[in-house]
């Protein structure tokens, strides 16, 4: 049982995790994961590509404790042979300020692979698993993902997952240490998922 879930979980909560993708286990984080995750989450090779560059143990603990009670945060960790090798992010988001906008239909995904585990297909497997969770478990309509425009690895991961590049935005993203950056955005609709999931190994 998730150590953070001891005060009760949200009722009728769908359960995308745990799930296996090959030898990767995607599961909810627990308190025991804080130390190994922080060891790579704040690595300069990682946070160069993250909007939030540094994350503290307290912030992670607070965020993870809220996950079992949340209808919008479906973050997970990716484990291989007992070691955490990646983080996955899946948030349900709603457009702001549009009258009558349906609620809870759209999602945003993201991921961080432990640098010494990069280049082994973990990012691609994680992105596909997040899309599968979004469309097949949560029933979302549209999922997007954003990356720094110079993050060629992340762009390739999203393309391999079958997502469509929809936007190149010039100096659109503020990053605390690097300033204004160009950003790319990818998207996929629910009716496109069956074909994308079949094509993800290409
Ligand atoms: C970018 C990142 C997610 C890639 O994960 P990964 O597990 O190494 O990716 P995969 O092994 O699944 O590789 C997927 C593809 O991307 C390519 N790729 C990976 N890193 C790359 C890089 N730095 N430059 C160019 N291509 C790269 C691989 O060659 C592969 O393509 P191919 O199958 O056509 O050869 C990972 O390096 C990472 O987490 N980086 C730091 C944090 C980050 O950028 N997060 C995403 C924020 S949007």
Short mmCIF file of C-alpha atoms and ligand atoms in Angstrom, two decimals:
data_model
loop_
_atom_site.label_atom_id
_atom_site.label_comp_id
_atom_site.label_asym_id
_atom_site.label_seq_id
_atom_site.Cartn_x
_atom_site.Cartn_y
_atom_site.Cartn_z
CA UNK A 1 0.00 0.00 0.00
CA UNK A 2 1.18 3.52 -0.75
CA UNK A 3 2.58 4.99 2.47
CA UNK A 4 0.96 8.30 1.55
CA UNK A 5 -2.47 6.68 1.22
CA UNK A 6 -2.86 5.84 4.91
CA UNK A 7 -5.41 8.62 5.52
CA UNK A 8 -7.72 7.31 2.82
CA UNK A 9 -7.93 7.70 -0.96
CA UNK A 10 -10.40 9.56 -3.12
CA UNK A 11 -13.45 7.44 -3.79
CA UNK A 12 -14.15 6.12 -7.29
CA UNK A 13 -10.66 7.04 -8.28
CA UNK A 14 -9.56 5.24 -11.44
CA UNK A 15 -6.31 3.35 -11.10
CA UNK A 16 -3.79 3.76 -13.92
CA UNK A 17 -1.01 2.58 -11.59
CA UNK A 18 0.50 0.16 -10.90
CA UNK A 19 1.09 -1.13 -14.38
CA UNK A 20 3.93 -2.94 -16.10
CA UNK A 21 5.48 -2.03 -19.45
CA UNK A 22 7.97 -4.78 -20.18
CA UNK A 23 10.33 -4.82 -17.20
CA UNK A 24 9.25 -1.35 -16.08
CA UNK A 25 6.82 -0.93 -13.21
CA UNK A 26 4.89 2.35 -13.12
CA UNK A 27 3.54 3.03 -9.64
CA UNK A 28 2.64 5.81 -7.23
CA UNK A 29 5.53 7.33 -5.26
CA UNK A 30 6.10 6.54 -1.60
CA UNK A 31 8.08 8.26 1.13
CA UNK A 32 10.94 5.80 0.59
CA UNK A 33 11.41 7.19 -2.95
CA UNK A 34 12.25 10.73 -1.85
CA UNK A 35 15.99 10.26 -1.48
CA UNK A 36 16.68 8.33 -4.71
CA UNK A 37 14.41 10.62 -6.75
CA UNK A 38 15.94 13.83 -5.40
CA UNK A 39 19.38 12.45 -6.26
CA UNK A 40 18.60 12.73 -9.96
CA UNK A 41 15.70 15.21 -10.15
CA UNK A 42 17.98 18.11 -9.24
CA UNK A 43 20.88 16.94 -11.43
CA UNK A 44 21.91 19.79 -13.81
CA UNK A 45 21.60 17.38 -16.76
CA UNK A 46 17.94 17.02 -15.86
CA UNK A 47 16.82 20.39 -14.56
CA UNK A 48 18.30 22.17 -17.57
CA UNK A 49 15.12 20.97 -19.27
CA UNK A 50 12.67 21.47 -16.42
CA UNK A 51 10.60 24.60 -15.79
CA UNK A 52 11.01 24.09 -12.05
CA UNK A 53 14.75 23.62 -11.77
CA UNK A 54 15.20 22.70 -8.10
CA UNK A 55 12.77 20.66 -6.03
CA UNK A 56 13.08 20.24 -2.26
CA UNK A 57 12.30 17.14 -0.23
CA UNK A 58 9.46 19.02 1.48
CA UNK A 59 7.89 20.03 -1.83
CA UNK A 60 8.06 16.50 -3.21
CA UNK A 61 6.74 15.01 0.03
CA UNK A 62 3.79 17.43 0.01
CA UNK A 63 3.01 16.83 -3.67
CA UNK A 64 3.25 13.06 -3.38
CA UNK A 65 1.11 13.01 -0.23
CA UNK A 66 -1.68 14.73 -2.18
CA UNK A 67 -1.64 12.30 -5.12
CA UNK A 68 -3.84 9.56 -3.60
CA UNK A 69 -6.53 12.18 -2.91
CA UNK A 70 -6.29 14.02 -6.22
CA UNK A 71 -8.51 13.80 -9.28
CA UNK A 72 -6.00 15.71 -11.39
CA UNK A 73 -2.48 14.58 -10.44
CA UNK A 74 -1.63 11.10 -11.75
CA UNK A 75 2.12 11.34 -11.37
CA UNK A 76 4.03 8.09 -11.07
CA UNK A 77 7.49 6.67 -10.67
CA UNK A 78 9.06 4.16 -13.01
CA UNK A 79 10.94 1.31 -11.40
CA UNK A 80 13.18 -1.32 -12.94
CA UNK A 81 14.49 -4.22 -10.87
CA UNK A 82 13.71 -2.31 -7.66
CA UNK A 83 15.40 0.96 -8.69
CA UNK A 84 13.60 4.16 -9.62
CA UNK A 85 14.72 5.03 -13.15
CA UNK A 86 12.23 7.76 -14.11
CA UNK A 87 9.38 10.00 -13.04
CA UNK A 88 6.18 10.34 -15.05
CA UNK A 89 3.76 13.27 -14.89
CA UNK A 90 0.14 13.22 -15.94
CA UNK A 91 -2.06 16.16 -14.96
CA UNK A 92 -5.66 16.76 -15.87
CA UNK A 93 -6.05 20.42 -16.81
CA UNK A 94 -8.91 22.67 -17.82
CA UNK A 95 -8.93 25.77 -19.98
CA UNK A 96 -9.48 28.85 -17.86
CA UNK A 97 -12.15 31.44 -18.45
CA UNK A 98 -14.12 29.77 -21.22
CA UNK A 99 -17.83 29.60 -20.26
CA UNK A 100 -19.23 26.10 -20.60
CA UNK A 101 -15.84 24.50 -21.12
CA UNK A 102 -16.18 20.80 -20.29
CA UNK A 103 -14.24 19.90 -17.15
CA UNK A 104 -11.58 17.26 -16.78
CA UNK A 105 -11.16 16.44 -20.46
CA UNK A 106 -7.56 17.37 -21.21
CA UNK A 107 -4.22 16.22 -19.88
CA UNK A 108 -0.55 17.18 -19.89
CA UNK A 109 2.24 14.63 -19.70
CA UNK A 110 5.93 14.86 -18.81
CA UNK A 111 8.80 12.65 -17.71
CA UNK A 112 12.30 12.65 -16.30
CA UNK A 113 14.67 9.75 -16.90
CA UNK A 114 17.55 9.18 -14.48
CA UNK A 115 20.61 10.31 -16.48
CA UNK A 116 22.51 7.04 -16.09
CA UNK A 117 19.46 5.16 -17.41
CA UNK A 118 18.97 7.35 -20.50
CA UNK A 119 19.17 5.91 -24.00
CA UNK A 120 17.50 2.62 -23.05
CA UNK A 121 13.96 3.34 -24.20
CA UNK A 122 12.66 4.32 -20.76
CA UNK A 123 11.52 7.80 -21.81
CA UNK A 124 9.63 6.38 -24.78
CA UNK A 125 8.02 3.60 -22.74
CA UNK A 126 7.01 6.10 -20.05
CA UNK A 127 5.46 8.54 -22.52
CA UNK A 128 3.43 5.75 -24.12
CA UNK A 129 2.30 4.45 -20.73
CA UNK A 130 1.20 7.96 -19.71
CA UNK A 131 -0.81 8.33 -22.92
CA UNK A 132 -2.36 4.92 -22.41
CA UNK A 133 -3.36 5.90 -18.86
CA UNK A 134 -4.74 9.23 -20.07
CA UNK A 135 -6.89 7.81 -22.87
CA UNK A 136 -7.73 4.28 -21.75
CA UNK A 137 -8.05 4.69 -17.97
CA UNK A 138 -8.92 8.34 -17.40
CA UNK A 139 -10.85 8.70 -20.67
CA UNK A 140 -9.31 12.05 -21.58
CA UNK A 141 -10.07 13.76 -24.87
CA UNK A 142 -6.73 15.47 -25.64
CA UNK A 143 -3.23 15.23 -24.22
CA UNK A 144 -0.40 17.69 -24.74
CA UNK A 145 3.29 17.82 -23.86
CA UNK A 146 5.78 20.67 -23.97
CA UNK A 147 9.54 20.75 -24.19
CA UNK A 148 12.33 23.26 -24.57
CA UNK A 149 12.88 23.58 -28.32
CA UNK A 150 16.50 22.41 -27.93
CA UNK A 151 15.44 19.28 -26.04
CA UNK A 152 15.85 16.99 -29.03
CA UNK A 153 15.64 13.86 -26.90
CA UNK A 154 12.25 14.81 -25.47
CA UNK A 155 10.92 15.81 -28.90
CA UNK A 156 11.97 12.43 -30.25
CA UNK A 157 10.31 10.65 -27.32
CA UNK A 158 7.03 12.45 -28.06
CA UNK A 159 7.25 11.71 -31.77
CA UNK A 160 7.95 8.04 -31.08
CA UNK A 161 4.90 8.00 -28.81
CA UNK A 162 2.85 9.09 -31.81
CA UNK A 163 2.21 12.69 -30.78
CA UNK A 164 1.88 15.46 -33.33
CA UNK A 165 4.00 18.62 -33.16
CA UNK A 166 1.50 21.48 -33.13
CA UNK A 167 3.43 24.51 -32.03
CA UNK A 168 6.86 26.10 -32.12
CA UNK A 169 6.66 29.11 -29.85
CA UNK A 170 9.48 31.67 -29.86
CA UNK A 171 10.70 32.78 -26.42
CA UNK A 172 7.47 31.54 -24.88
CA UNK A 173 8.79 29.65 -21.88
CA UNK A 174 10.32 31.20 -18.77
CA UNK A 175 13.00 29.08 -17.17
CA UNK A 176 14.38 30.39 -13.90
CA UNK A 177 18.05 29.89 -14.76
CA UNK A 178 18.03 30.30 -18.55
CA UNK A 179 15.45 33.04 -19.07
CA UNK A 180 13.07 33.05 -22.05
CA UNK A 181 13.26 29.91 -24.19
CA UNK A 182 11.71 28.66 -27.39
CA UNK A 183 9.22 25.87 -26.77
CA UNK A 184 7.65 23.06 -28.78
CA UNK A 185 4.25 21.57 -28.04
CA UNK A 186 2.91 18.18 -29.03
CA UNK A 187 -0.65 16.86 -28.85
CA UNK A 188 -2.77 13.79 -29.43
CA UNK A 189 -6.54 13.27 -29.49
CA UNK A 190 -8.32 10.24 -28.11
CA UNK A 191 -9.44 9.00 -31.54
CA UNK A 192 -5.81 9.17 -32.71
CA UNK A 193 -4.52 7.07 -29.83
CA UNK A 194 -5.24 3.59 -31.26
CA UNK A 195 -3.13 4.31 -34.33
CA UNK A 196 -0.46 6.15 -32.32
CA UNK A 197 -0.15 3.29 -29.85
CA UNK A 198 0.32 0.87 -32.71
CA UNK A 199 2.98 3.09 -34.26
CA UNK A 200 4.96 3.89 -31.14
CA UNK A 201 7.71 1.35 -31.75
CA UNK A 202 8.56 2.91 -35.15
C1 LIG B 1 14.88 13.41 -22.87
C2 LIG B 1 14.71 12.09 -22.12
C3 LIG B 1 13.30 12.02 -21.59
C4 LIG B 1 14.97 10.93 -23.09
O1 LIG B 1 14.71 9.72 -22.40
P1 LIG B 1 15.40 8.35 -22.86
O2 LIG B 1 14.94 7.28 -21.98
O3 LIG B 1 16.87 8.57 -22.98
O4 LIG B 1 14.78 8.21 -24.33
P2 LIG B 1 14.70 6.88 -25.19
O5 LIG B 1 15.82 5.97 -24.82
O6 LIG B 1 13.32 6.37 -25.10
O7 LIG B 1 15.01 7.44 -26.63
C5 LIG B 1 13.98 7.91 -27.46
C6 LIG B 1 14.59 8.51 -28.70
O8 LIG B 1 15.16 9.77 -28.40
C7 LIG B 1 16.49 9.80 -28.87
N1 LIG B 1 17.24 10.62 -27.93
C8 LIG B 1 17.33 10.44 -26.59
N2 LIG B 1 18.10 11.42 -26.07
C9 LIG B 1 18.47 12.21 -27.09
C10 LIG B 1 19.23 13.41 -27.17
N3 LIG B 1 19.77 13.96 -26.08
N4 LIG B 1 19.39 13.97 -28.39
C11 LIG B 1 18.84 13.43 -29.49
N5 LIG B 1 18.08 12.30 -29.47
C12 LIG B 1 17.91 11.71 -28.29
C13 LIG B 1 16.94 8.35 -28.88
O9 LIG B 1 18.02 8.15 -29.79
C14 LIG B 1 15.67 7.67 -29.35
O10 LIG B 1 15.48 7.84 -30.73
P3 LIG B 1 15.60 6.60 -31.76
O11 LIG B 1 14.78 5.48 -31.19
O12 LIG B 1 15.09 7.16 -33.03
O13 LIG B 1 17.05 6.27 -31.77
C15 LIG B 1 15.72 11.98 -20.94
O14 LIG B 1 17.03 12.10 -21.43
C16 LIG B 1 15.49 12.99 -19.85
O15 LIG B 1 14.71 12.74 -18.94
N6 LIG B 1 16.18 14.14 -19.90
C17 LIG B 1 16.17 15.14 -18.84
C18 LIG B 1 14.79 15.63 -18.44
C19 LIG B 1 13.92 15.97 -19.60
O16 LIG B 1 14.37 16.49 -20.60
N7 LIG B 1 12.62 15.73 -19.44
C20 LIG B 1 11.64 16.08 -20.45
C21 LIG B 1 11.19 17.47 -20.23
S1 LIG B 1 10.08 17.97 -21.53
#
